[in-house]
Amino acid sequence: MNKKELEKLKNEVLKRELPKHIAITMDGNGRWAKKRFLPRTAGHREGVKTLRKIVEVCGDIGIKHLTVFAFSTENWKRPDGEVSYLLKLLREFLKKDLNTLHKNNVKINIWGNISEFDSGTREEIKKAIKKTEGNTKLQLNLALNYGGRSDIVKACKNISMKVKLGELDIEQINEDMFNSYLYSENQPEPELLIRTGGDYRLSNFLLYQSAYTELWFTDVYWPAFNEEIFYRAILDYYKVDRRFGDIQ
Ligand code: FPP
């Protein structure tokens, strides 16, 4: 697609009310690399480039919240070399891109339990959060050591603790307040979840938050995902009729 056609597609996207929050499962890095006879790590490295581009596009068109599944609680099962490479890429991203992200008014949030990461990685994460905490244009939520079930269990534990301490009455527990105990806190639920790489499942991503989310799947591997496909996902989202259980 040439520049002019891409611009046309972008204008189509901008004609309607954009989703406030888009979530992405960035899958297929390994298979992208394998197809090219490259090590899996090369796929992850290329995947960071796609992420960088999509963050830029979100800021440009005015998406307010972007949540990406960068490291799941299940990813620890991978060979040590791959895990440490993924964490190295994360540290590099947080170091190299921090000034640009900050300049572009992007606020970095982490969803997940980072206490299990090494101290070097935790330091880079803390720096990035601190530097960008006042930013308001785009909230970039990096789901790191994240699992949807553990997100819900964590919320239950914290709520139970408050009940036990007498700070909260059971009657006060409802869906909205429960939401505020999740990593997503008070950010809106994603209207659209994109999954690349050809699998059709949630894989423990945003279980509570995605109750009414439109799911959009593509066979394209994450490193090959691009601005054009991103716009097509949003245009498809516009076509669906969101009734939230109501009738039309
Ligand atoms: C899935 O591909 C992707 C991941 C497990 C990690 C996603 C990470 C990145 C895009 C880069 C690092 C992130 C940051 C924030 C710098 P896969 O390995 O499961 O691919 P496969 O299904 O083809 O094996």
Coordinates of N, CA and C and ligand atoms in Angstrom, one line a residue:
M1 N 0.9 -1.2 0.0 CA 0.0 0.0 0.0 C 0.9 1.2 0.0
N2 N 0.6 2.2 -0.9 CA 1.5 3.4 -0.9 C 1.0 4.4 0.1
K3 N 1.8 5.5 0.2 CA 1.5 6.5 1.3 C 0.2 7.1 1.2
K4 N -0.2 7.4 -0.1 CA -1.5 8.0 -0.3 C -2.7 7.2 0.1
E5 N -2.6 5.9 -0.2 CA -3.6 4.9 0.1 C -3.7 4.8 1.7
L6 N -2.5 4.8 2.3 CA -2.5 4.6 3.7 C -3.1 5.9 4.4
E7 N -2.9 7.0 3.9 CA -3.4 8.3 4.4 C -5.0 8.2 4.3
K8 N -5.4 7.6 3.1 CA -6.9 7.5 2.9 C -7.5 6.6 4.0
L9 N -6.8 5.5 4.2 CA -7.3 4.6 5.2 C -7.4 5.2 6.6
K10 N -6.3 6.0 6.9 CA -6.2 6.7 8.2 C -7.4 7.7 8.3
N11 N -7.7 8.4 7.2 CA -8.8 9.3 7.3 C -10.1 8.6 7.5
E12 N -10.3 7.4 6.9 CA -11.5 6.6 7.2 C -11.6 6.4 8.7
V13 N -10.5 6.0 9.3 CA -10.5 5.6 10.7 C -10.9 6.9 11.5
L14 N -10.4 8.0 11.1 CA -10.6 9.3 11.9 C -12.0 9.8 11.8
K15 N -12.8 9.3 10.8 CA -14.1 9.8 10.6 C -15.1 9.4 11.7
R16 N -14.8 8.4 12.5 CA -15.7 7.9 13.5 C -15.1 8.1 14.9
E17 N -15.9 7.8 15.9 CA -15.3 7.9 17.3 C -14.4 6.7 17.5
L18 N -13.2 7.0 17.8 CA -12.1 6.0 17.9 C -12.4 5.2 19.2
P19 N -12.0 3.9 19.2 CA -12.0 3.2 20.5 C -11.0 3.9 21.4
K20 N -11.4 4.0 22.7 CA -10.6 4.7 23.7 C -9.4 3.8 24.0
H21 N -9.7 2.5 24.1 CA -8.6 1.6 24.6 C -8.5 0.4 23.6
I22 N -7.3 0.1 23.2 CA -7.1 -1.1 22.3 C -6.0 -1.9 23.0
A23 N -6.3 -3.2 23.0 CA -5.4 -4.2 23.6 C -4.8 -5.1 22.5
I24 N -3.6 -5.5 22.7 CA -3.0 -6.3 21.6 C -2.2 -7.5 22.2
T25 N -2.5 -8.7 21.7 CA -1.6 -9.9 22.0 C -0.7 -10.0 20.8
M26 N 0.6 -9.7 21.1 CA 1.6 -9.7 20.0 C 2.2 -11.1 19.8
D27 N 1.5 -11.9 19.1 CA 1.9 -13.3 19.0 C 2.5 -13.6 17.6
G28 N 3.4 -14.5 17.5 CA 4.0 -15.0 16.3 C 5.4 -14.6 16.0
N29 N 6.1 -14.0 17.0 CA 7.5 -13.6 16.8 C 8.3 -14.8 16.4
G30 N 8.2 -15.9 17.1 CA 9.0 -17.1 16.9 C 8.8 -17.6 15.5
R31 N 7.5 -17.8 15.1 CA 7.2 -18.4 13.8 C 7.7 -17.5 12.7
W32 N 7.6 -16.1 12.9 CA 8.1 -15.2 11.9 C 9.5 -15.4 11.6
A33 N 10.3 -15.6 12.7 CA 11.7 -15.8 12.6 C 12.0 -17.2 12.0
K34 N 11.3 -18.2 12.4 CA 11.6 -19.6 11.9 C 11.4 -19.6 10.4
K35 N 10.4 -18.9 9.9 CA 10.1 -18.9 8.4 C 11.3 -18.3 7.7
R36 N 12.0 -17.5 8.3 CA 13.2 -16.9 7.7 C 14.5 -17.5 8.1
F37 N 14.4 -18.7 8.7 CA 15.6 -19.4 9.2 C 16.5 -18.6 10.1
L38 N 15.8 -17.8 11.0 CA 16.4 -17.0 12.0 C 16.1 -17.5 13.4
P39 N 17.0 -17.2 14.3 CA 16.6 -17.6 15.7 C 15.4 -16.9 16.2
R40 N 14.7 -17.5 17.1 CA 13.4 -16.9 17.7 C 13.7 -15.5 18.2
T41 N 14.9 -15.3 18.8 CA 15.2 -14.0 19.3 C 15.1 -12.8 18.3
A42 N 15.4 -13.2 17.0 CA 15.4 -12.2 16.0 C 13.9 -11.8 15.7
G43 N 13.0 -12.7 15.9 CA 11.6 -12.4 15.8 C 11.1 -11.4 16.9
H44 N 11.6 -11.6 18.1 CA 11.3 -10.7 19.2 C 11.8 -9.3 19.0
R45 N 13.1 -9.3 18.5 CA 13.7 -8.0 18.2 C 12.9 -7.2 17.1
E46 N 12.5 -7.9 16.1 CA 11.7 -7.3 15.1 C 10.3 -6.9 15.7
G47 N 9.8 -7.7 16.6 CA 8.5 -7.4 17.3 C 8.6 -6.0 18.0
V48 N 9.7 -5.7 18.6 CA 9.8 -4.4 19.3 C 9.7 -3.3 18.3
K49 N 10.2 -3.5 17.0 CA 10.0 -2.4 16.0 C 8.5 -2.2 15.7
T50 N 7.8 -3.3 15.6 CA 6.4 -3.2 15.3 C 5.7 -2.4 16.5
L51 N 6.1 -2.8 17.7 CA 5.5 -2.2 18.9 C 5.7 -0.6 18.9
R52 N 6.9 -0.3 18.6 CA 7.3 1.1 18.5 C 6.4 1.9 17.5
K53 N 6.2 1.3 16.4 CA 5.4 1.9 15.3 C 4.0 2.0 15.7
I54 N 3.4 1.0 16.3 CA 2.0 1.0 16.7 C 1.8 2.0 17.8
V55 N 2.7 2.2 18.7 CA 2.6 3.2 19.8 C 2.6 4.6 19.1
E56 N 3.4 4.8 18.2 CA 3.5 6.0 17.5 C 2.2 6.3 16.7
V57 N 1.6 5.3 16.1 CA 0.4 5.5 15.4 C -0.8 5.8 16.3
C58 N -0.8 5.1 17.5 CA -1.8 5.4 18.5 C -1.8 6.8 18.9
G59 N -0.6 7.3 19.2 CA -0.4 8.7 19.7 C -0.9 9.6 18.6
D60 N -0.5 9.3 17.4 CA -0.9 10.2 16.2 C -2.4 10.3 16.0
I61 N -3.1 9.2 16.0 CA -4.5 9.2 15.7 C -5.4 9.6 16.9
G62 N -4.8 9.4 18.1 CA -5.6 9.8 19.3 C -6.2 8.7 20.1
I63 N -5.6 7.5 20.0 CA -6.0 6.4 20.9 C -5.5 6.8 22.3
K64 N -6.3 6.7 23.3 CA -5.9 7.1 24.7 C -5.2 6.0 25.5
H65 N -5.6 4.8 25.2 CA -5.0 3.7 26.0 C -4.6 2.5 25.1
L66 N -3.4 2.0 25.3 CA -2.9 0.9 24.5 C -2.3 -0.1 25.5
T67 N -2.9 -1.3 25.5 CA -2.3 -2.4 26.4 C -1.7 -3.5 25.6
V68 N -0.5 -3.8 25.8 CA 0.2 -4.9 25.0 C 0.7 -6.0 25.9
F69 N 0.4 -7.2 25.5 CA 0.9 -8.4 26.2 C 2.3 -8.7 25.9
A70 N 3.2 -8.2 26.7 CA 4.7 -8.3 26.4 C 5.3 -9.5 27.0
F71 N 4.8 -10.0 28.2 CA 5.4 -11.1 28.9 C 4.3 -11.7 29.8
S72 N 4.0 -13.0 29.5 CA 2.9 -13.6 30.3 C 3.5 -14.4 31.5
T73 N 2.6 -14.7 32.4 CA 3.1 -15.5 33.6 C 3.6 -16.9 33.1
E74 N 3.1 -17.3 31.9 CA 3.5 -18.6 31.3 C 4.8 -18.5 30.6
N75 N 5.2 -17.3 30.2 CA 6.5 -17.2 29.4 C 7.7 -17.6 30.2
W76 N 7.6 -17.8 31.5 CA 8.8 -18.2 32.3 C 9.2 -19.7 31.9
K77 N 8.2 -20.4 31.3 CA 8.5 -21.8 30.9 C 9.4 -21.9 29.7
R78 N 9.7 -20.8 29.0 CA 10.6 -20.8 27.9 C 12.0 -21.0 28.3
P79 N 12.9 -21.4 27.4 CA 14.3 -21.6 27.7 C 14.9 -20.3 28.3
D80 N 15.8 -20.5 29.3 CA 16.3 -19.4 30.0 C 16.9 -18.3 29.1
G81 N 17.5 -18.8 28.0 CA 18.1 -17.8 27.0 C 17.1 -16.9 26.4
E82 N 15.9 -17.5 26.1 CA 14.9 -16.7 25.5 C 14.2 -15.7 26.5
V83 N 14.1 -16.2 27.7 CA 13.5 -15.3 28.8 C 14.4 -14.1 29.0
S84 N 15.7 -14.4 29.1 CA 16.6 -13.3 29.4 C 16.7 -12.4 28.2
Y85 N 16.6 -12.9 27.0 CA 16.6 -12.0 25.8 C 15.4 -11.1 25.8
L86 N 14.2 -11.7 26.1 CA 13.0 -10.8 26.2 C 13.2 -9.7 27.2
L87 N 13.8 -10.0 28.3 CA 14.0 -9.0 29.4 C 15.0 -8.0 28.9
K88 N 16.0 -8.5 28.2 CA 17.0 -7.5 27.7 C 16.3 -6.5 26.7
L89 N 15.5 -7.1 25.8 CA 14.8 -6.2 24.9 C 13.9 -5.2 25.6
L90 N 13.3 -5.6 26.7 CA 12.4 -4.7 27.5 C 13.3 -3.6 28.0
R91 N 14.4 -4.0 28.6 CA 15.3 -2.9 29.2 C 15.8 -2.0 28.1
E92 N 16.2 -2.5 27.0 CA 16.6 -1.7 25.9 C 15.5 -0.7 25.4
F93 N 14.3 -1.2 25.3 CA 13.2 -0.4 24.9 C 12.9 0.7 25.9
L94 N 13.0 0.4 27.2 CA 12.7 1.4 28.2 C 13.8 2.4 28.2
K95 N 15.0 2.0 27.9 CA 16.2 2.9 27.9 C 16.1 3.8 26.6
K96 N 16.1 3.1 25.5 CA 16.3 3.9 24.2 C 15.1 4.7 23.8
D97 N 13.9 4.2 24.2 CA 12.7 4.9 23.7 C 12.1 5.9 24.7
L98 N 12.7 5.9 25.9 CA 12.1 6.6 27.0 C 11.9 8.1 26.7
N99 N 13.0 8.7 26.1 CA 12.9 10.2 25.8 C 11.8 10.5 24.8
T100 N 11.8 9.6 23.8 CA 10.8 9.8 22.7 C 9.4 9.7 23.3
L101 N 9.2 8.6 24.0 CA 7.9 8.4 24.6 C 7.5 9.5 25.5
H102 N 8.4 10.0 26.3 CA 8.1 11.1 27.2 C 7.8 12.4 26.4
K103 N 8.6 12.6 25.3 CA 8.4 13.8 24.5 C 7.0 13.7 23.8
N104 N 6.5 12.5 23.5 CA 5.2 12.3 22.9 C 4.1 12.2 23.9
N105 N 4.4 12.6 25.2 CA 3.4 12.6 26.2 C 2.8 11.2 26.5
V106 N 3.6 10.2 26.4 CA 3.1 8.8 26.7 C 3.4 8.5 28.2
K107 N 2.4 7.9 28.8 CA 2.6 7.5 30.2 C 2.7 6.0 30.2
I108 N 3.8 5.5 30.8 CA 4.0 4.1 30.9 C 3.5 3.5 32.2
N109 N 2.6 2.5 32.1 CA 2.2 1.7 33.2 C 2.5 0.3 33.0
I110 N 2.7 -0.4 34.2 CA 3.0 -1.8 34.1 C 1.9 -2.6 34.7
W111 N 1.4 -3.6 34.0 CA 0.3 -4.4 34.6 C 1.0 -5.8 34.7
G112 N 1.1 -6.2 36.0 CA 1.7 -7.5 36.2 C 2.7 -7.4 37.4
N113 N 3.1 -8.6 37.8 CA 4.0 -8.7 39.0 C 5.4 -8.6 38.7
I114 N 6.0 -7.4 38.8 CA 7.4 -7.2 38.3 C 8.4 -7.6 39.5
S115 N 7.9 -7.9 40.6 CA 8.8 -8.3 41.7 C 9.6 -9.5 41.4
E116 N 9.1 -10.3 40.4 CA 9.9 -11.5 40.1 C 11.0 -11.3 39.0
F117 N 11.1 -10.0 38.5 CA 12.1 -9.7 37.6 C 13.4 -9.3 38.3
D118 N 14.6 -9.4 37.6 CA 15.8 -9.1 38.2 C 15.9 -7.6 38.5
S119 N 16.8 -7.2 39.4 CA 16.8 -5.8 39.9 C 17.1 -4.8 38.8
G120 N 18.0 -5.2 37.8 CA 18.3 -4.3 36.7 C 17.0 -3.9 35.9
T121 N 16.2 -5.0 35.6 CA 15.0 -4.7 34.8 C 14.0 -3.9 35.7
R122 N 13.9 -4.2 37.0 CA 13.0 -3.5 37.8 C 13.4 -2.0 37.9
E123 N 14.7 -1.7 37.9 CA 15.2 -0.4 37.9 C 14.7 0.4 36.7
E124 N 14.9 -0.2 35.5 CA 14.6 0.5 34.3 C 13.1 0.7 34.2
I125 N 12.3 -0.2 34.7 CA 10.8 -0.1 34.8 C 10.5 1.1 35.7
K126 N 11.1 1.1 36.9 CA 10.7 2.2 37.8 C 11.1 3.6 37.2
K127 N 12.2 3.7 36.6 CA 12.7 4.9 36.0 C 11.6 5.4 34.9
A128 N 11.2 4.5 34.1 CA 10.3 4.8 33.0 C 8.9 5.3 33.6
I129 N 8.5 4.6 34.6 CA 7.2 5.0 35.3 C 7.3 6.4 35.9
K130 N 8.4 6.6 36.6 CA 8.6 7.9 37.3 C 8.7 9.0 36.3
K131 N 9.5 8.8 35.2 CA 9.7 9.9 34.2 C 8.4 10.3 33.5
T132 N 7.5 9.3 33.3 CA 6.4 9.5 32.4 C 5.1 9.7 33.2
E133 N 5.2 9.7 34.6 CA 4.0 9.6 35.4 C 3.0 10.8 35.2
G134 N 3.5 11.9 34.8 CA 2.6 13.1 34.6 C 2.0 13.2 33.2
N135 N 2.4 12.2 32.3 CA 2.0 12.4 30.9 C 0.5 12.0 30.7
T136 N -0.1 12.6 29.6 CA -1.5 12.5 29.5 C -2.1 12.0 28.2
K137 N -1.2 12.0 27.1 CA -1.8 11.8 25.8 C -2.2 10.3 25.6
L138 N -1.2 9.4 25.9 CA -1.5 8.0 25.6 C -1.0 7.2 26.8
Q139 N -1.9 6.4 27.4 CA -1.4 5.5 28.4 C -1.0 4.2 27.8
L140 N 0.3 3.9 27.9 CA 0.9 2.7 27.3 C 1.0 1.6 28.5
N141 N 0.1 0.7 28.5 CA 0.2 -0.4 29.5 C 0.9 -1.6 29.0
L142 N 2.1 -1.8 29.7 CA 2.9 -3.0 29.3 C 2.5 -4.1 30.2
A143 N 1.9 -5.2 29.7 CA 1.5 -6.3 30.5 C 2.7 -7.2 30.6
L144 N 3.3 -7.2 31.8 CA 4.6 -7.9 32.0 C 4.5 -8.8 33.2
N145 N 4.8 -10.1 33.0 CA 4.5 -11.1 34.0 C 3.1 -11.0 34.4
Y146 N 2.2 -10.9 33.4 CA 0.8 -10.6 33.6 C 0.0 -11.9 33.3
G147 N -1.0 -12.2 34.1 CA -2.0 -13.2 33.8 C -3.3 -12.7 34.3
G148 N -4.3 -13.0 33.5 CA -5.7 -12.5 33.8 C -6.2 -13.1 35.1
R149 N -5.9 -14.4 35.3 CA -6.4 -15.0 36.5 C -5.7 -14.4 37.7
S150 N -4.4 -14.3 37.6 CA -3.7 -13.8 38.8 C -4.1 -12.3 39.1
D151 N -4.5 -11.6 38.1 CA -5.0 -10.2 38.2 C -6.3 -10.2 39.1
I152 N -7.2 -11.2 38.8 CA -8.4 -11.3 39.5 C -8.2 -11.8 41.0
V153 N -7.3 -12.8 41.1 CA -7.0 -13.3 42.4 C -6.3 -12.2 43.3
K154 N -5.5 -11.4 42.7 CA -4.8 -10.3 43.5 C -5.9 -9.4 44.0
A155 N -6.8 -9.0 43.1 CA -7.9 -8.1 43.5 C -8.7 -8.7 44.7
C156 N -9.0 -10.0 44.6 CA -9.8 -10.7 45.6 C -9.1 -10.7 46.9
K157 N -7.8 -10.9 46.9 CA -7.0 -10.9 48.1 C -7.0 -9.5 48.8
N158 N -6.8 -8.5 47.9 CA -6.7 -7.1 48.5 C -8.0 -6.7 49.1
I159 N -9.1 -7.1 48.4 CA -10.4 -6.7 48.9 C -10.7 -7.5 50.2
S160 N -10.4 -8.8 50.2 CA -10.6 -9.6 51.4 C -9.9 -9.0 52.6
M161 N -8.6 -8.6 52.4 CA -7.8 -8.0 53.4 C -8.5 -6.8 54.0
K162 N -9.1 -5.9 53.1 CA -9.8 -4.7 53.6 C -11.0 -5.1 54.4
V163 N -11.7 -6.1 54.0 CA -12.9 -6.6 54.7 C -12.5 -7.1 56.1
K164 N -11.4 -7.9 56.1 CA -10.9 -8.4 57.4 C -10.5 -7.3 58.4
L165 N -9.9 -6.3 57.8 CA -9.4 -5.2 58.7 C -10.6 -4.2 59.1
G166 N -11.7 -4.5 58.5 CA -12.9 -3.7 58.8 C -12.9 -2.4 58.1
E167 N -12.1 -2.3 57.0 CA -12.1 -1.1 56.3 C -13.1 -1.1 55.1
L168 N -13.7 -2.2 54.9 CA -14.7 -2.3 53.8 C -15.8 -3.3 54.2
D169 N -17.0 -2.9 53.8 CA -18.1 -3.8 54.1 C -18.4 -4.7 52.9
I170 N -18.8 -5.9 53.1 CA -19.0 -6.8 51.9 C -20.0 -6.2 51.0
E171 N -21.0 -5.5 51.5 CA -22.1 -4.9 50.7 C -21.5 -3.9 49.7
Q172 N -20.3 -3.3 50.1 CA -19.7 -2.3 49.2 C -19.0 -2.9 48.0
I173 N -18.9 -4.2 48.0 CA -18.2 -4.9 46.8 C -19.1 -4.9 45.6
N174 N -18.7 -4.3 44.6 CA -19.5 -4.4 43.3 C -18.6 -4.4 42.1
E175 N -19.1 -4.5 40.9 CA -18.3 -4.7 39.7 C -17.3 -3.5 39.5
D176 N -17.8 -2.3 39.7 CA -17.0 -1.1 39.5 C -15.8 -1.0 40.5
M177 N -16.1 -1.3 41.8 CA -15.0 -1.2 42.7 C -14.1 -2.3 42.5
F178 N -14.6 -3.5 42.1 CA -13.7 -4.6 41.8 C -12.7 -4.2 40.7
N179 N -13.2 -3.6 39.7 CA -12.4 -3.1 38.6 C -11.2 -2.3 39.1
S180 N -11.5 -1.4 40.1 CA -10.4 -0.5 40.6 C -9.3 -1.3 41.3
Y181 N -9.5 -2.6 41.7 CA -8.5 -3.4 42.3 C -7.6 -4.2 41.3
L182 N -8.0 -4.1 40.0 CA -7.2 -4.8 39.0 C -6.1 -3.9 38.6
Y183 N -5.2 -4.5 37.8 CA -4.0 -3.7 37.3 C -4.6 -2.5 36.5
S184 N -5.7 -2.7 35.8 CA -6.2 -1.7 34.9 C -6.7 -0.5 35.7
E185 N -6.9 -0.7 37.0 CA -7.4 0.4 37.9 C -8.6 1.1 37.3
N186 N -8.5 2.4 37.1 CA -9.7 3.0 36.6 C -9.7 3.3 35.1
Q187 N -8.8 2.7 34.4 CA -8.8 2.9 32.9 C -10.0 2.2 32.3
P188 N -10.5 2.8 31.2 CA -11.7 2.1 30.6 C -11.4 0.7 30.0
E189 N -12.4 -0.1 29.9 CA -12.2 -1.4 29.4 C -11.8 -1.3 27.9
P190 N -11.0 -2.2 27.4 CA -10.7 -2.2 25.9 C -12.0 -2.4 25.1
E191 N -12.2 -1.6 24.1 CA -13.3 -1.9 23.2 C -12.9 -2.9 22.1
L192 N -11.6 -3.0 21.9 CA -11.0 -3.8 20.8 C -9.8 -4.5 21.3
L193 N -9.8 -5.8 21.1 CA -8.5 -6.6 21.4 C -8.1 -7.3 20.1
I194 N -6.9 -7.0 19.7 CA -6.3 -7.5 18.5 C -5.3 -8.7 18.9
R195 N -5.4 -9.8 18.2 CA -4.4 -10.9 18.4 C -3.8 -11.3 17.1
T196 N -2.5 -11.2 17.0 CA -1.8 -11.6 15.8 C -1.4 -13.0 15.9
G197 N -0.9 -13.6 14.8 CA -0.3 -15.0 14.9 C -1.2 -16.2 14.7
G198 N -2.5 -15.9 14.4 CA -3.3 -17.0 14.0 C -4.0 -17.8 15.0
D199 N -3.8 -17.6 16.3 CA -4.6 -18.3 17.3 C -5.8 -17.5 17.7
Y200 N -6.9 -18.3 18.1 CA -8.1 -17.7 18.4 C -8.5 -17.9 19.9
R201 N -7.7 -17.3 20.7 CA -8.0 -17.5 22.2 C -7.5 -16.3 22.9
L202 N -7.9 -16.2 24.2 CA -7.5 -15.0 25.0 C -6.2 -15.3 25.7
S203 N -5.8 -16.6 25.9 CA -4.6 -16.9 26.6 C -4.3 -16.2 27.9
N204 N -5.4 -16.1 28.7 CA -5.2 -15.5 30.0 C -4.9 -14.0 30.0
F205 N -5.3 -13.3 29.0 CA -5.1 -11.9 28.9 C -6.4 -11.2 29.3
L206 N -6.4 -10.2 30.1 CA -7.5 -9.3 30.4 C -8.9 -10.0 30.6
L207 N -8.9 -11.0 31.4 CA -10.1 -11.8 31.5 C -11.3 -11.0 32.0
Y208 N -11.1 -10.2 33.1 CA -12.2 -9.5 33.6 C -12.6 -8.3 32.7
Q209 N -11.5 -7.7 32.2 CA -11.7 -6.4 31.5 C -12.3 -6.6 30.1
S210 N -12.3 -7.8 29.6 CA -12.6 -8.0 28.2 C -14.1 -8.6 28.0
A211 N -14.9 -8.5 29.0 CA -16.2 -9.0 29.0 C -17.0 -8.6 27.7
Y212 N -16.9 -7.4 27.3 CA -17.6 -6.9 26.2 C -16.7 -6.4 25.0
T213 N -15.5 -6.8 25.1 CA -14.5 -6.4 24.1 C -14.7 -7.1 22.8
E214 N -14.6 -6.4 21.7 CA -14.6 -7.0 20.3 C -13.2 -7.6 20.1
L215 N -13.3 -8.9 19.7 CA -12.0 -9.6 19.5 C -11.7 -9.7 18.0
W216 N -10.5 -9.3 17.6 CA -10.1 -9.3 16.2 C -8.8 -10.0 16.0
F217 N -8.9 -11.0 15.1 CA -7.8 -11.9 15.0 C -7.2 -11.8 13.6
T218 N -5.9 -12.0 13.5 CA -5.2 -12.0 12.1 C -4.2 -13.1 12.2
D219 N -4.0 -13.7 11.0 CA -2.9 -14.8 10.9 C -1.5 -14.1 10.8
V220 N -1.5 -12.8 10.5 CA -0.2 -12.1 10.4 C 0.6 -12.2 11.7
Y221 N 1.9 -12.6 11.5 CA 2.8 -12.6 12.7 C 3.1 -11.2 13.2
W222 N 3.3 -11.0 14.5 CA 3.5 -9.7 15.0 C 4.6 -8.9 14.3
P223 N 5.7 -9.4 14.0 CA 6.7 -8.6 13.3 C 6.3 -8.1 12.0
A224 N 5.3 -8.7 11.4 CA 4.8 -8.3 10.0 C 3.6 -7.4 10.2
F225 N 3.1 -7.3 11.4 CA 1.9 -6.4 11.6 C 2.3 -5.0 11.3
N226 N 1.3 -4.2 10.8 CA 1.7 -2.8 10.5 C 0.5 -1.8 10.6
E227 N 0.8 -0.6 10.3 CA -0.2 0.5 10.4 C -1.4 0.2 9.6
E228 N -1.2 -0.3 8.4 CA -2.4 -0.6 7.5 C -3.3 -1.7 8.2
I229 N -2.7 -2.7 8.7 CA -3.6 -3.8 9.3 C -4.2 -3.3 10.6
F230 N -3.5 -2.4 11.3 CA -4.1 -1.8 12.5 C -5.3 -1.0 12.1
Y231 N -5.2 -0.2 11.1 CA -6.4 0.6 10.7 C -7.5 -0.3 10.2
R232 N -7.2 -1.4 9.6 CA -8.3 -2.3 9.1 C -9.0 -3.0 10.3
A233 N -8.2 -3.2 11.4 CA -8.9 -3.8 12.6 C -9.9 -2.8 13.2
I234 N -9.4 -1.5 13.2 CA -10.3 -0.5 13.8 C -11.6 -0.3 12.9
L235 N -11.4 -0.3 11.5 CA -12.5 -0.2 10.6 C -13.5 -1.3 10.8
D236 N -13.0 -2.5 11.0 CA -13.8 -3.7 11.3 C -14.6 -3.5 12.6
Y237 N -13.9 -3.0 13.5 CA -14.6 -2.7 14.8 C -15.8 -1.7 14.7
Y238 N -15.6 -0.7 13.8 CA -16.7 0.2 13.6 C -17.9 -0.5 13.0
K239 N -17.7 -1.6 12.3 CA -18.8 -2.3 11.6 C -19.7 -3.0 12.6
V240 N -19.1 -3.4 13.7 CA -19.9 -4.3 14.6 C -20.9 -3.4 15.5
D241 N -21.9 -4.1 15.8 CA -23.0 -3.4 16.5 C -22.9 -3.8 18.0
R242 N -22.5 -2.9 18.8 CA -22.2 -3.2 20.2 C -23.4 -3.0 21.1
R243 N -24.1 -4.1 21.5 CA -25.4 -4.0 22.2 C -25.2 -4.2 23.7
F244 N -24.1 -4.7 24.2 CA -23.9 -5.0 25.6 C -25.1 -5.7 26.2
G245 N -25.6 -6.7 25.5 CA -26.7 -7.5 26.0 C -28.1 -7.0 25.8
D246 N -28.1 -5.7 25.3 CA -29.4 -5.1 25.0 C -29.9 -5.5 23.6
I247 N -31.1 -5.1 23.3 CA -31.6 -5.4 21.9 C -31.6 -4.0 21.1
Q248 N -31.6 -4.1 19.8 CA -31.6 -2.9 19.1 C -32.9 -2.3 18.8
Ligands
FPP1 C1 4.8 -14.0 21.2 O1 5.6 -14.5 20.2 C2 5.5 -12.8 21.8 C3 6.0 -12.8 23.1 C4 6.1 -13.9 24.0 C5 6.6 -11.6 23.6 C6 6.2 -10.3 22.9 C7 7.4 -9.4 23.0 C8 7.8 -8.4 22.2 C9 7.0 -8.0 21.0 C10 9.1 -7.8 22.4 C11 9.4 -7.4 23.8 C12 8.5 -6.4 24.4 C13 8.8 -5.2 24.8 C14 7.8 -4.4 25.6 C15 10.1 -4.5 24.6 P1 6.0 -16.0 20.3 O2 7.4 -16.1 20.8 O3 5.0 -16.7 21.2 O4 5.8 -16.5 18.9 P2 5.4 -18.0 18.4 O5 4.0 -18.2 18.9 O6 5.5 -17.9 16.9 O7 6.4 -18.9 19.0

